[in-house]
Structure formats: C-alpha cells, structure tokens
JSON list of C-alpha atoms in Angstrom, two decimals:
[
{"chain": "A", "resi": 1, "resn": "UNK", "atom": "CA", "xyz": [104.94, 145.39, 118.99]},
{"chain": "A", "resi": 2, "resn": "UNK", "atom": "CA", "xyz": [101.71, 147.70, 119.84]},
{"chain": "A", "resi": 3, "resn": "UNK", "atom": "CA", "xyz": [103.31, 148.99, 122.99]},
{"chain": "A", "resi": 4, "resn": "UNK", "atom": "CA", "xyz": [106.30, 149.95, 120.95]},
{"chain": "A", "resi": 5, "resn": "UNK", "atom": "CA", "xyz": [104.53, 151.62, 118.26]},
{"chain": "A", "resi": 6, "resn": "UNK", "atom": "CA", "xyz": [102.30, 153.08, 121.30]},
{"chain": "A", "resi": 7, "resn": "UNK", "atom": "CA", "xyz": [105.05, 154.36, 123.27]},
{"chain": "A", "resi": 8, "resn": "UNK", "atom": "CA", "xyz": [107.33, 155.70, 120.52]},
{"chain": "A", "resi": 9, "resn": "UNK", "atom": "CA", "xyz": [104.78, 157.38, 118.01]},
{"chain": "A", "resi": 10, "resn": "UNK", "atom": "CA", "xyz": [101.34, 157.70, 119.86]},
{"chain": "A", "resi": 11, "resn": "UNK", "atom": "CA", "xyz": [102.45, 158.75, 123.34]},
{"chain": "A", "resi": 12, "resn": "UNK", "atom": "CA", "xyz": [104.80, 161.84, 121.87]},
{"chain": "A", "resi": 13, "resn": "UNK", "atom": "CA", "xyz": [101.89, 163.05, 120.39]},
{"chain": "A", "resi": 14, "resn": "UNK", "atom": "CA", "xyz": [99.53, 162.72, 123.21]},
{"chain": "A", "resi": 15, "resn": "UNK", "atom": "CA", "xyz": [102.14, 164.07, 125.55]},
{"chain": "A", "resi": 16, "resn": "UNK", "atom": "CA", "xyz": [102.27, 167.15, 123.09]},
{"chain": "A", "resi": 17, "resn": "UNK", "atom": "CA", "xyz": [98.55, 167.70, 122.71]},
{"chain": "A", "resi": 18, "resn": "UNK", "atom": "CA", "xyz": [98.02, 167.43, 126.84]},
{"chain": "A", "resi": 19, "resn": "UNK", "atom": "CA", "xyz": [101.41, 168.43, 128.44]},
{"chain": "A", "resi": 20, "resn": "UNK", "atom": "CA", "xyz": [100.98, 166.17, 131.43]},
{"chain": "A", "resi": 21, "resn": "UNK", "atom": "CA", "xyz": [103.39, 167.40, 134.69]},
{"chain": "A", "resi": 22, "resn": "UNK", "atom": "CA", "xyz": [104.88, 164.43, 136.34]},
{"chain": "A", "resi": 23, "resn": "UNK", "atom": "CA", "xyz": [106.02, 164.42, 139.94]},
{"chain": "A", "resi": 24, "resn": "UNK", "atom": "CA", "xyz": [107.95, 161.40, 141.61]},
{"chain": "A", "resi": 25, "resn": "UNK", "atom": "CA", "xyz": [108.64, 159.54, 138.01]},
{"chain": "A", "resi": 26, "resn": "UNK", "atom": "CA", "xyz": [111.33, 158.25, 140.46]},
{"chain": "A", "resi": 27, "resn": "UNK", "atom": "CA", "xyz": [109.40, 156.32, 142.27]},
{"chain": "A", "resi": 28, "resn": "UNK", "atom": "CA", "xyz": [108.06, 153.87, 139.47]},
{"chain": "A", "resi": 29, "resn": "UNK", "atom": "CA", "xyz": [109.68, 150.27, 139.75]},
{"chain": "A", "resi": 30, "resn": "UNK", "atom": "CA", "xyz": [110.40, 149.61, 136.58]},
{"chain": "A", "resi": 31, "resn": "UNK", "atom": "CA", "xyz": [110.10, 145.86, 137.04]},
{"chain": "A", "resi": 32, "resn": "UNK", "atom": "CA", "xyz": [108.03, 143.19, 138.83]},
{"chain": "A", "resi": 33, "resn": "UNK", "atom": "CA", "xyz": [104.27, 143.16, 139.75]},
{"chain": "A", "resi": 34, "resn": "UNK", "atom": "CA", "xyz": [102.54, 146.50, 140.54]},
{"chain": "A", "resi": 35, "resn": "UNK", "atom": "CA", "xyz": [99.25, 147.47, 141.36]},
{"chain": "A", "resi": 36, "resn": "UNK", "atom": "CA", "xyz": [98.66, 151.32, 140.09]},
{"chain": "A", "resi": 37, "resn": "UNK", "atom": "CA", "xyz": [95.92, 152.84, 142.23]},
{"chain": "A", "resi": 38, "resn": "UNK", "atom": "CA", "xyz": [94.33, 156.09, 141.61]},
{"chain": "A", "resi": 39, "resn": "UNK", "atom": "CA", "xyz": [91.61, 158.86, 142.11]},
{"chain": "A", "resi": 40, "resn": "UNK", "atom": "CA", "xyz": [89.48, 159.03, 138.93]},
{"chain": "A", "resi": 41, "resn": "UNK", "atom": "CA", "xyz": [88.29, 162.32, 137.92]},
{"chain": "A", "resi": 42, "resn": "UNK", "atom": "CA", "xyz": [87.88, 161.91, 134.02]},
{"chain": "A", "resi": 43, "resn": "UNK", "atom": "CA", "xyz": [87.82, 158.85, 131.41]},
{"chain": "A", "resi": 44, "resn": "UNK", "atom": "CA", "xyz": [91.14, 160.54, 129.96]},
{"chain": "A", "resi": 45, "resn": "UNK", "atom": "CA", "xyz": [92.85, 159.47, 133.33]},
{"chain": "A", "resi": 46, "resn": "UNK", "atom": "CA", "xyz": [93.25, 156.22, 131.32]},
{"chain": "A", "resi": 47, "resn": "UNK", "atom": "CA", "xyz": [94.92, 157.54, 128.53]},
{"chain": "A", "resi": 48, "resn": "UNK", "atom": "CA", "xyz": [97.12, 160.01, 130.71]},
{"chain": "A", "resi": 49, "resn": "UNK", "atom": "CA", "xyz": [98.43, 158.14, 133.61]},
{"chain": "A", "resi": 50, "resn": "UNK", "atom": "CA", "xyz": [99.57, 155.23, 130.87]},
{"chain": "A", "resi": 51, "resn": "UNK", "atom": "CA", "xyz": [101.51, 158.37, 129.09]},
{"chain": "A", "resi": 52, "resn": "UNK", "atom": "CA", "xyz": [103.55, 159.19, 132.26]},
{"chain": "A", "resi": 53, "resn": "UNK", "atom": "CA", "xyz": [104.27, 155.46, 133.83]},
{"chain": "A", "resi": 54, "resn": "UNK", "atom": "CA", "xyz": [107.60, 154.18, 131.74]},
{"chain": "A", "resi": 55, "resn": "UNK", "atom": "CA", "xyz": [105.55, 150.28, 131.48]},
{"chain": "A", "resi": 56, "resn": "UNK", "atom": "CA", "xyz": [102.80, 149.01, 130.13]},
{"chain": "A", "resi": 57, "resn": "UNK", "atom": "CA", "xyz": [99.72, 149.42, 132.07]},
{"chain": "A", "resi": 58, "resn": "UNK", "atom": "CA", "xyz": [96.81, 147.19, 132.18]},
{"chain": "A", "resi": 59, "resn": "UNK", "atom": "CA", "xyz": [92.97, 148.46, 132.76]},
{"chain": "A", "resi": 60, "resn": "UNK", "atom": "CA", "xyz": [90.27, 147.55, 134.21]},
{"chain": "A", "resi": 61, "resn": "UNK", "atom": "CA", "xyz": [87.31, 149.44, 131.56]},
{"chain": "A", "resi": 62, "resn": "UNK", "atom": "CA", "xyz": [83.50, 150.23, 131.81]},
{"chain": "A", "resi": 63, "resn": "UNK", "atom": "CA", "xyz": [82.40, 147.46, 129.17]},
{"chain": "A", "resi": 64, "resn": "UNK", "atom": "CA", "xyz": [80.00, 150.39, 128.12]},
{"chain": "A", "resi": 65, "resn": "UNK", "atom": "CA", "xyz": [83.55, 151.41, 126.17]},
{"chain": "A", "resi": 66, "resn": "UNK", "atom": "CA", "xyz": [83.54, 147.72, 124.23]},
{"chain": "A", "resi": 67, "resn": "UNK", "atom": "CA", "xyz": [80.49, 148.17, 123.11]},
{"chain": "A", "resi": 68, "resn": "UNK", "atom": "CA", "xyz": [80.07, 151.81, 121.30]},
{"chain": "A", "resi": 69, "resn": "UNK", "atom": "CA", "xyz": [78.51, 152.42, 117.79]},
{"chain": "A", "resi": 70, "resn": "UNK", "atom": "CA", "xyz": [79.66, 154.03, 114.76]},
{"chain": "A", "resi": 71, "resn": "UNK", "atom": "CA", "xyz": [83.64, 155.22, 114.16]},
{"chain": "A", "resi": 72, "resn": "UNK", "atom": "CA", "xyz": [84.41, 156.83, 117.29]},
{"chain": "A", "resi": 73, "resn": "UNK", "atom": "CA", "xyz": [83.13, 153.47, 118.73]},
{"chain": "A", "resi": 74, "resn": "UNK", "atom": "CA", "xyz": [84.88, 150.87, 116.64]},
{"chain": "A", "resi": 75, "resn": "UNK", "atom": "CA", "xyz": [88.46, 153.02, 117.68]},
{"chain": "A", "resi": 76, "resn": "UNK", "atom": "CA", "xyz": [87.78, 152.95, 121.29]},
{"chain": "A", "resi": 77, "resn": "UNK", "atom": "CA", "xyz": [87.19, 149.35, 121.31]},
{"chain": "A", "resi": 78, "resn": "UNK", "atom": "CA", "xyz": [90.20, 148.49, 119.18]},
{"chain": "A", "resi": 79, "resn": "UNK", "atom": "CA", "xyz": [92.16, 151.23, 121.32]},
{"chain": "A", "resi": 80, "resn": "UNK", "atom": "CA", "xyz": [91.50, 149.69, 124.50]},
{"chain": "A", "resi": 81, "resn": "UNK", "atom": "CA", "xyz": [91.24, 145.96, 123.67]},
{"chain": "A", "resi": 82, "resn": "UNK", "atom": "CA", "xyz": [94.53, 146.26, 122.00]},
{"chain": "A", "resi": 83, "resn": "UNK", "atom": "CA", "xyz": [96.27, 148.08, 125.19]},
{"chain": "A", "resi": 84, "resn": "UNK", "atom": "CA", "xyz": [94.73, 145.19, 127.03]},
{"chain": "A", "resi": 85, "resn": "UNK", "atom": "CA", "xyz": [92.18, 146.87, 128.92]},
{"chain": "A", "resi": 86, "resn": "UNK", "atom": "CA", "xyz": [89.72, 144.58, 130.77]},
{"chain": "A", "resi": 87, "resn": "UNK", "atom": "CA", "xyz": [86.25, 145.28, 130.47]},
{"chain": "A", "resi": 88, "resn": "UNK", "atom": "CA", "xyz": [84.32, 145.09, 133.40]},
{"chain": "A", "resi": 89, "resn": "UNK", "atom": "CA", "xyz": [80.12, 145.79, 133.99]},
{"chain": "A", "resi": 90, "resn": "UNK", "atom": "CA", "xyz": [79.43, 147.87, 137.06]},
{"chain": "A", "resi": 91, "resn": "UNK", "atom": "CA", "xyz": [77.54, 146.75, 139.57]},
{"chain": "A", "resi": 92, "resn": "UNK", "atom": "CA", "xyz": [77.46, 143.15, 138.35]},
{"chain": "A", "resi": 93, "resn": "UNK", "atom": "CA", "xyz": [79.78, 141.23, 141.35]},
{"chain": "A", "resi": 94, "resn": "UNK", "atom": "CA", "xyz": [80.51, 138.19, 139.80]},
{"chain": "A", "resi": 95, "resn": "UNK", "atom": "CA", "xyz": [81.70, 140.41, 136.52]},
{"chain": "A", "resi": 96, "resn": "UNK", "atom": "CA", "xyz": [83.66, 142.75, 138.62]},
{"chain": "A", "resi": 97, "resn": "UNK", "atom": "CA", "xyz": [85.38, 139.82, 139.92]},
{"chain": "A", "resi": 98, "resn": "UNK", "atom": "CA", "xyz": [86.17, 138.21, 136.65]},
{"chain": "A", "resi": 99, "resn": "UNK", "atom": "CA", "xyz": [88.32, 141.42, 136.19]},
{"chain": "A", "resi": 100, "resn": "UNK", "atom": "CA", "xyz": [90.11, 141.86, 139.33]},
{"chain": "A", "resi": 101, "resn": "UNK", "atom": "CA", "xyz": [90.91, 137.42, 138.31]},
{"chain": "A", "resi": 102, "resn": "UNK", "atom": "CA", "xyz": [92.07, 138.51, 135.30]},
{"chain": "A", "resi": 103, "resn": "UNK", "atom": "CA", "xyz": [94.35, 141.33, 137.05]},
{"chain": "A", "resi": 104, "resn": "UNK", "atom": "CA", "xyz": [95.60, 138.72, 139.27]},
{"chain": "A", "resi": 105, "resn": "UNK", "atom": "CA", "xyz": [97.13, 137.54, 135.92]},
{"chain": "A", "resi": 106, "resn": "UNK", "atom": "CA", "xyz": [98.57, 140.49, 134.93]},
{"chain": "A", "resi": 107, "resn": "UNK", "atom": "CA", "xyz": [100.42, 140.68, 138.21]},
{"chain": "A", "resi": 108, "resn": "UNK", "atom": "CA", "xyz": [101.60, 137.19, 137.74]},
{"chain": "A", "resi": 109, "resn": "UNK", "atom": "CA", "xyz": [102.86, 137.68, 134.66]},
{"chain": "A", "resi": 110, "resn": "UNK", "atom": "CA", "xyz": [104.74, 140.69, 136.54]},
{"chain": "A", "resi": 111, "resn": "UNK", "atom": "CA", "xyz": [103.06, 143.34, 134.92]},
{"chain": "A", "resi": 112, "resn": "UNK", "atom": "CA", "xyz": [101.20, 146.26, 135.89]},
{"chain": "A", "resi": 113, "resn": "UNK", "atom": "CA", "xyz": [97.75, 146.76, 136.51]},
{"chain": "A", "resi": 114, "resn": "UNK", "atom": "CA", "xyz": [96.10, 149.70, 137.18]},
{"chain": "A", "resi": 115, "resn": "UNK", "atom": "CA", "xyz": [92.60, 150.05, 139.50]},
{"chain": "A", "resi": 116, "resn": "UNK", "atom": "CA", "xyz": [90.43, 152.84, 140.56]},
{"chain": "A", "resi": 117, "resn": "UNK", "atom": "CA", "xyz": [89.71, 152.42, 143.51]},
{"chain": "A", "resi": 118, "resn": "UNK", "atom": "CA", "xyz": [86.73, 154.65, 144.29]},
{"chain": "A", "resi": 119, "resn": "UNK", "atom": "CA", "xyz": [85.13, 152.31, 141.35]},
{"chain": "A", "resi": 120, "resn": "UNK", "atom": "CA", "xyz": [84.03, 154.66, 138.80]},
{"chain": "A", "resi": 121, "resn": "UNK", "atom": "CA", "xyz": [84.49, 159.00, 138.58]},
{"chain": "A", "resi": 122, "resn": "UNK", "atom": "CA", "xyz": [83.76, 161.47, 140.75]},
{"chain": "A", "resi": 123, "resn": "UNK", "atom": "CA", "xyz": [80.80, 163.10, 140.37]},
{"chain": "A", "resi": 124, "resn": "UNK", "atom": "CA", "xyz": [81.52, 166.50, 142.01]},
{"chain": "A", "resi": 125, "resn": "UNK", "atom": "CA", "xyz": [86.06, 166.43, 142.38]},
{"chain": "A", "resi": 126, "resn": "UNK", "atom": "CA", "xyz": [85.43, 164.99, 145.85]},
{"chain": "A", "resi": 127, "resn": "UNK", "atom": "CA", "xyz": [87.71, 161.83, 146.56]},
{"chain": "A", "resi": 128, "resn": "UNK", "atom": "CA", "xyz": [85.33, 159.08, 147.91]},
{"chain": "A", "resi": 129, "resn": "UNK", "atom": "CA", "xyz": [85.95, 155.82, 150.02]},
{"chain": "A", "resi": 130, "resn": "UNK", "atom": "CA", "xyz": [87.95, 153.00, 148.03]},
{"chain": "A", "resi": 131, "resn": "UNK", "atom": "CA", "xyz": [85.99, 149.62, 147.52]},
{"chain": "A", "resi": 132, "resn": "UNK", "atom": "CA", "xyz": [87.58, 146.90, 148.78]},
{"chain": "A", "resi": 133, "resn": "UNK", "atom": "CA", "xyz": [88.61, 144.76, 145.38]},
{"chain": "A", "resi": 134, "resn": "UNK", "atom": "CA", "xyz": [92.02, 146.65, 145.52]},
{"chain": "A", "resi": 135, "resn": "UNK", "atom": "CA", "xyz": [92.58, 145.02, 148.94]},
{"chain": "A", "resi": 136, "resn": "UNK", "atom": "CA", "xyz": [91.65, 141.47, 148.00]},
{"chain": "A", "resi": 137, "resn": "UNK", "atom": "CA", "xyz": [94.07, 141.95, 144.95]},
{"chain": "A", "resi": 138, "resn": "UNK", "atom": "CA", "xyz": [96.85, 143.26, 147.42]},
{"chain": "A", "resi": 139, "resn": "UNK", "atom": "CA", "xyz": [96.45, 140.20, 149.58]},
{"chain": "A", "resi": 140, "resn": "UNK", "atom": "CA", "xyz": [96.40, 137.83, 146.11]},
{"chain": "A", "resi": 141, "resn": "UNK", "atom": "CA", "xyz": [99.15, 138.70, 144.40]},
{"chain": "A", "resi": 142, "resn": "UNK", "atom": "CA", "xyz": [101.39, 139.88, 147.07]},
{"chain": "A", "resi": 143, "resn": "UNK", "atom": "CA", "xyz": [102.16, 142.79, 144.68]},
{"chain": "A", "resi": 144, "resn": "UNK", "atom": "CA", "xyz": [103.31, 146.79, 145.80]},
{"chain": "A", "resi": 145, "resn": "UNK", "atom": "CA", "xyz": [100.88, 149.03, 145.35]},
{"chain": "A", "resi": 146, "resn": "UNK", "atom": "CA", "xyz": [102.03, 152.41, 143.09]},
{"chain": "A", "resi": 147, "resn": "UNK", "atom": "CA", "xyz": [99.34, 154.88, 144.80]},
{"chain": "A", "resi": 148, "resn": "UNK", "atom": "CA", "xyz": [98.94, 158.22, 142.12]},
{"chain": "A", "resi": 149, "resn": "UNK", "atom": "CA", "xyz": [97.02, 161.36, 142.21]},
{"chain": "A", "resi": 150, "resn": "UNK", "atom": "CA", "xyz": [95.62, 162.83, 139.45]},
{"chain": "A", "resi": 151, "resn": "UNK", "atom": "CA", "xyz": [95.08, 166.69, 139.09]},
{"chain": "A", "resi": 152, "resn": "UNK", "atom": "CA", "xyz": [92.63, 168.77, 136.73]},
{"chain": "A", "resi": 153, "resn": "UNK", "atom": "CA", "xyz": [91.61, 165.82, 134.03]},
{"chain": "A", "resi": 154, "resn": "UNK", "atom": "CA", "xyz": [88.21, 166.55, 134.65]},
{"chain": "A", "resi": 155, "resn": "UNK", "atom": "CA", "xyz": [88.90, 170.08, 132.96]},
{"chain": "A", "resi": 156, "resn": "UNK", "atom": "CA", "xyz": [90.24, 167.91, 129.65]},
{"chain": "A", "resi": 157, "resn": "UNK", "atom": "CA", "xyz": [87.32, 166.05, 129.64]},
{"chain": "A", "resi": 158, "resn": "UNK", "atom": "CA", "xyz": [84.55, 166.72, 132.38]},
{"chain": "A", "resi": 159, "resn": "UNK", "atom": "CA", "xyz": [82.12, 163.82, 132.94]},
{"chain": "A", "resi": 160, "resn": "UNK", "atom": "CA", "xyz": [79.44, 163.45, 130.41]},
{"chain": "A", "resi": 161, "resn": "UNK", "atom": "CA", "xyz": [81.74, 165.37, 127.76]},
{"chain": "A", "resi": 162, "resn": "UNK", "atom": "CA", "xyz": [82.48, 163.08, 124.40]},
{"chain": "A", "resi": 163, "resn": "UNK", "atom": "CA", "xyz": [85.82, 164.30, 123.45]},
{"chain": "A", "resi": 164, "resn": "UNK", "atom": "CA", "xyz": [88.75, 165.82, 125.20]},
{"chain": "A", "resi": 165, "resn": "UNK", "atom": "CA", "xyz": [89.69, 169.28, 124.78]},
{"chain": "A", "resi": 166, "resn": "UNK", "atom": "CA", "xyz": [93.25, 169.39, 123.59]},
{"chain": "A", "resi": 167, "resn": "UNK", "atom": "CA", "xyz": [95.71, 171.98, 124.44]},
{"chain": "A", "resi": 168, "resn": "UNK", "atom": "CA", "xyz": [93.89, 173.57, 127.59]},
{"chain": "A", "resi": 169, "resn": "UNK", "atom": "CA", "xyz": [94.57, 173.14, 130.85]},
{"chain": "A", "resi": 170, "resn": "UNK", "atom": "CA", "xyz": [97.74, 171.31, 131.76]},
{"chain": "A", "resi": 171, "resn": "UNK", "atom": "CA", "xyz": [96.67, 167.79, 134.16]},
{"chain": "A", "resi": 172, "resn": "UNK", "atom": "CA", "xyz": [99.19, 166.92, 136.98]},
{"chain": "A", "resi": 173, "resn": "UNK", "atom": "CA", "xyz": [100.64, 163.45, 137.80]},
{"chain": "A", "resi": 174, "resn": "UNK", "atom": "CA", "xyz": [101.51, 162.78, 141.47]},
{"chain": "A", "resi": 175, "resn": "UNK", "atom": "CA", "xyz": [103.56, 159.56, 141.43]},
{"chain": "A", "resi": 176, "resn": "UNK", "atom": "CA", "xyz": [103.99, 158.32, 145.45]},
{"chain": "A", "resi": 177, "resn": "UNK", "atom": "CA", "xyz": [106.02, 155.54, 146.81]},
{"chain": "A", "resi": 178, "resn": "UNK", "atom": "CA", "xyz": [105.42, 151.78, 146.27]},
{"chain": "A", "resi": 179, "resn": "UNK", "atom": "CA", "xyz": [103.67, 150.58, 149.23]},
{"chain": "A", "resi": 180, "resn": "UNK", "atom": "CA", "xyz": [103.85, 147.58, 150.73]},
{"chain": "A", "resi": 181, "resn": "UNK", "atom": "CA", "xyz": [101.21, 145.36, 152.38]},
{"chain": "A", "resi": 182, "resn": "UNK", "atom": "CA", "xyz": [103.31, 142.78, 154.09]},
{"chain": "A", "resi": 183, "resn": "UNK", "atom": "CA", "xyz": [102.85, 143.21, 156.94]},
{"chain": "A", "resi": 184, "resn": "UNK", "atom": "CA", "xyz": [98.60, 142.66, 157.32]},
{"chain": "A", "resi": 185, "resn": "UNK", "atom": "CA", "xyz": [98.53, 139.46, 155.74]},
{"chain": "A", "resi": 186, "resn": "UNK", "atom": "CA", "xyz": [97.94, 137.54, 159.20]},
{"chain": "A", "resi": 187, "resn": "UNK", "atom": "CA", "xyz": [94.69, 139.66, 159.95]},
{"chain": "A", "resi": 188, "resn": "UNK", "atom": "CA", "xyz": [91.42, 138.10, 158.94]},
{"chain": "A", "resi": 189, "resn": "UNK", "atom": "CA", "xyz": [90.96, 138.53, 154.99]},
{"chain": "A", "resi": 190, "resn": "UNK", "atom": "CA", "xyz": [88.14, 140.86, 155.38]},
{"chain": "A", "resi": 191, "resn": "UNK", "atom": "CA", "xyz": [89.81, 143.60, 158.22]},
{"chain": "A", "resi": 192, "resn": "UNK", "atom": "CA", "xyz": [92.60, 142.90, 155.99]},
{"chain": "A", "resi": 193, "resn": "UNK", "atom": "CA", "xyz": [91.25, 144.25, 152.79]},
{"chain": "A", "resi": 194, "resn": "UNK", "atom": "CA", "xyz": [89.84, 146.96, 154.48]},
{"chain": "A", "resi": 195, "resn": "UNK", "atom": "CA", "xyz": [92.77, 148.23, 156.34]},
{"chain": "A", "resi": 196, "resn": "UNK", "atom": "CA", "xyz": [94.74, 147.95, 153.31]},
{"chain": "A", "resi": 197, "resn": "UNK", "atom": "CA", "xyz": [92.08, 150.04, 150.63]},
{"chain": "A", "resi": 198, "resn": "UNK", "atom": "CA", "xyz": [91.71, 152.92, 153.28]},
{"chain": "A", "resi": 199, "resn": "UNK", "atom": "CA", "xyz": [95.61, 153.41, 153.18]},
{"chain": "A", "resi": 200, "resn": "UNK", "atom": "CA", "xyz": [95.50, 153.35, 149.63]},
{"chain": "A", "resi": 201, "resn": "UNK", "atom": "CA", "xyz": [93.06, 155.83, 149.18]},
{"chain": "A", "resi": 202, "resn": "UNK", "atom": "CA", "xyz": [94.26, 158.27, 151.81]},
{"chain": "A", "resi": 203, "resn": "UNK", "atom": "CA", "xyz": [97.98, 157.99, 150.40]},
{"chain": "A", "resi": 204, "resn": "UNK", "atom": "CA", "xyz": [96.14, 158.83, 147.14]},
{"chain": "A", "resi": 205, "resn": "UNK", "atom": "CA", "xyz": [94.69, 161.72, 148.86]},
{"chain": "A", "resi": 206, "resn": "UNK", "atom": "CA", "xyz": [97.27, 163.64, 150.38]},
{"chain": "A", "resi": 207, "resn": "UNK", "atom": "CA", "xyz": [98.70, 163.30, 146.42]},
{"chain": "A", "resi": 208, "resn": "UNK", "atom": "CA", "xyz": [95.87, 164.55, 145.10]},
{"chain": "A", "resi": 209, "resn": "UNK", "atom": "CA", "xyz": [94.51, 167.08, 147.79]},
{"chain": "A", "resi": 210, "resn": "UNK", "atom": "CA", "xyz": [91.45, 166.29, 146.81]},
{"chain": "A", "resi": 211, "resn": "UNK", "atom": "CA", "xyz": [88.40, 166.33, 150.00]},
{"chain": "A", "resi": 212, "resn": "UNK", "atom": "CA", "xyz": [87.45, 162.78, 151.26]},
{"chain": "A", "resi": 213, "resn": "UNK", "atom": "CA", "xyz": [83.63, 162.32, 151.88]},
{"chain": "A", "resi": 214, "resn": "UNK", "atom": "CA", "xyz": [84.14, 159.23, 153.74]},
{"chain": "A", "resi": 215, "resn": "UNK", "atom": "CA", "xyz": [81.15, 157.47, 151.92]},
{"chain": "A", "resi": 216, "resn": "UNK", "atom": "CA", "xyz": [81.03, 155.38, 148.75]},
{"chain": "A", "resi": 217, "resn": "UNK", "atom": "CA", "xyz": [80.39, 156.54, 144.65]},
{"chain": "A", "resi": 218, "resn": "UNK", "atom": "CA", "xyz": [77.44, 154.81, 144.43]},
{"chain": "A", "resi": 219, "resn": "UNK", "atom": "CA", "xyz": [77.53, 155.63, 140.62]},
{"chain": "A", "resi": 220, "resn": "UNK", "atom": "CA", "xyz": [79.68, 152.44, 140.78]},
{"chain": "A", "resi": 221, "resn": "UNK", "atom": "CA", "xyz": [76.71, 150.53, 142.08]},
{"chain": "A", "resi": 222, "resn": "UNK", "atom": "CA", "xyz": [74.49, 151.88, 138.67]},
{"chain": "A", "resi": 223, "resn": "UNK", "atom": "CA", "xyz": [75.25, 150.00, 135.52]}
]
C-alpha cells in the first residue's frame, strides 16, 4: 500500500522538483531477484535512483539516518524504515553483515536490493574500488546484478549539505545491462568475490565516466 501511494503521489512530485534523465530504462527486469549496484555521489542518490527503477528498491542506510533528532529526524526515519531501508553501522563487520543477510532476503523474496558498492560517498567525484560484500551477495543469491551510474547528485545535495536544492541542476541516470555472474561460481569464494566487485564497479564506471583511483573510501571504514 506505501509503495503505491509512493509511486503514484510522492514520486510525480519528486520527479517534478529534480527532473531526473534516464538512460537504458530498457534494461530493468521488471521481475525476479536483482542486485542494483551503484556509484554514490550524494545521500539523494537514494531517493533518485528509487524514482527512475519501475520496482521497489530495497536499501542498505547509514544507521546515523535511524537515529536523527527533532522533525526533520523523525521523517527520515519513518521515510526510510517504511521504504524498507536497512540500516547498517559503518565500519562495524559483523553489522555490515547483518545487512547484506538481510539483503539476501530481499533477493529471495525476488525483490530488489540496491548496494553501493564503494561503501559510503565520494569524497572528491572520484569513483573508488568496490568492497567486496556485493560479490559475496552475487555468489549467495545467485541474483543479476543491475550496474547504474549516477551523474551530478552531488550538485543537489553536496556532502555535508542538510537539504537538497530543488529545481537546479538536472542528475542523470545511466541504467546498464543485467549482468550475470554464472559463470565464476567454481573459483575459490574469495577470487570469486573479487573478480566479480571489480566488474561491477568498472561497468559502473564507464556509465558514470567518473575517474577510478584504484584504492578504497576509507570514509567507509569511519563510523
């Protein structure tokens, strides 16, 4: 019933007040498991890839976001818990992998689930090298991953900014196609993961033409 209300009376609104462009809309599945993996430039990519994939999309979220103070607090937390977002801790492992468990669950289900997987934002527009959870959920579920690259969100909302700017620059959506991991599941798990996160992150590159630094956030690694 939320999704519906979501996707018939918020989204047209949010659609109006940020004019997302969407390339390769074609090349969403529109059923079974998916894994949605992205670049992550600004905390509105959360609001705006959801607006431009034709499903519901489950989150992984900074638990920071569950826990705010005051009104603009209280919304957030009833925004995201009631999309189903999944609030994670960074840099705490065994928390981290409570949320890529309860993915796994999602994808089960045959939903969607969405991951970063750089782990947090960039810090400077730079794309950086993908953490390895996205692989081990790859190799769990068995699911196709939806790679997307996300253009000029960080001009909506740049990082440490507290509210969006609303009609300014228009963000683009670059939608690739569903890949499939098949083929690596006889390697040993860990080359496995690995080999499977750096495709994923240089598909998501050449959608996002973003430059690759070849090293790891390591804001993901501060909580």
């Amino acid at each position: 019933m939320f999704y519906t209300f979501m996707s018939r009376v918020v989204a047209p609104i949010l659609r109006l007040l940020f004019r997302p462009r969407v390339e390769g809309l074609e090349n969403v599945p529109h059923y079974g498991p998916l894994i949605v993996a992205s670049n992550h430039l600004s905390f509105i990519d959360s609001f705006i890839i959801p607006l431009v994939i034709p499903r519901p999309v489950t989150y992984i979220a900074k638990a920071d976001y569950f826990t705010g103070r005051g009104l603009k607090g209280r919304f957030v937390r009833w925004f995201l818990t009631t999309l189903g977002h999944i609030p994670v801790r960074r840099g705490a492992q065994r928390a981290a992998m409570g949320a890529l468990e309860q993915g796994l669950q999602v994808l089960e289900n045959s939903g969607a689930f969405a991951i970063y997987p750089e782990g947090t934002r960039s810090p400077d527009g730079r794309l950086y090298r993908g953490r390895t959870g996205v692989g081990w959920l790859v190799l769990a579920s068995g699911a196709r991953v939806l790679p997307v690259g996300v253009i000029g969100t960080e001009k909506i909302q740049p990082l440490g900014a507290s509210m969006p700017r609303v009609f300014g620059p228009r963000p683009t959506v670059r939608i690739g196609q569903p890949m499939d991991f098949s083929q690596y599941r006889d390697l040993p798990p860990a080359r496995a993961r690995r080999v499977i996160t750096d495709e994923i992150v240089a598909t998501i590159q050449k959608l996002s033409g973003q430059e690759y630094t070849g090293t790891y956030n390591e804001r993901a690694d501060k909580g």
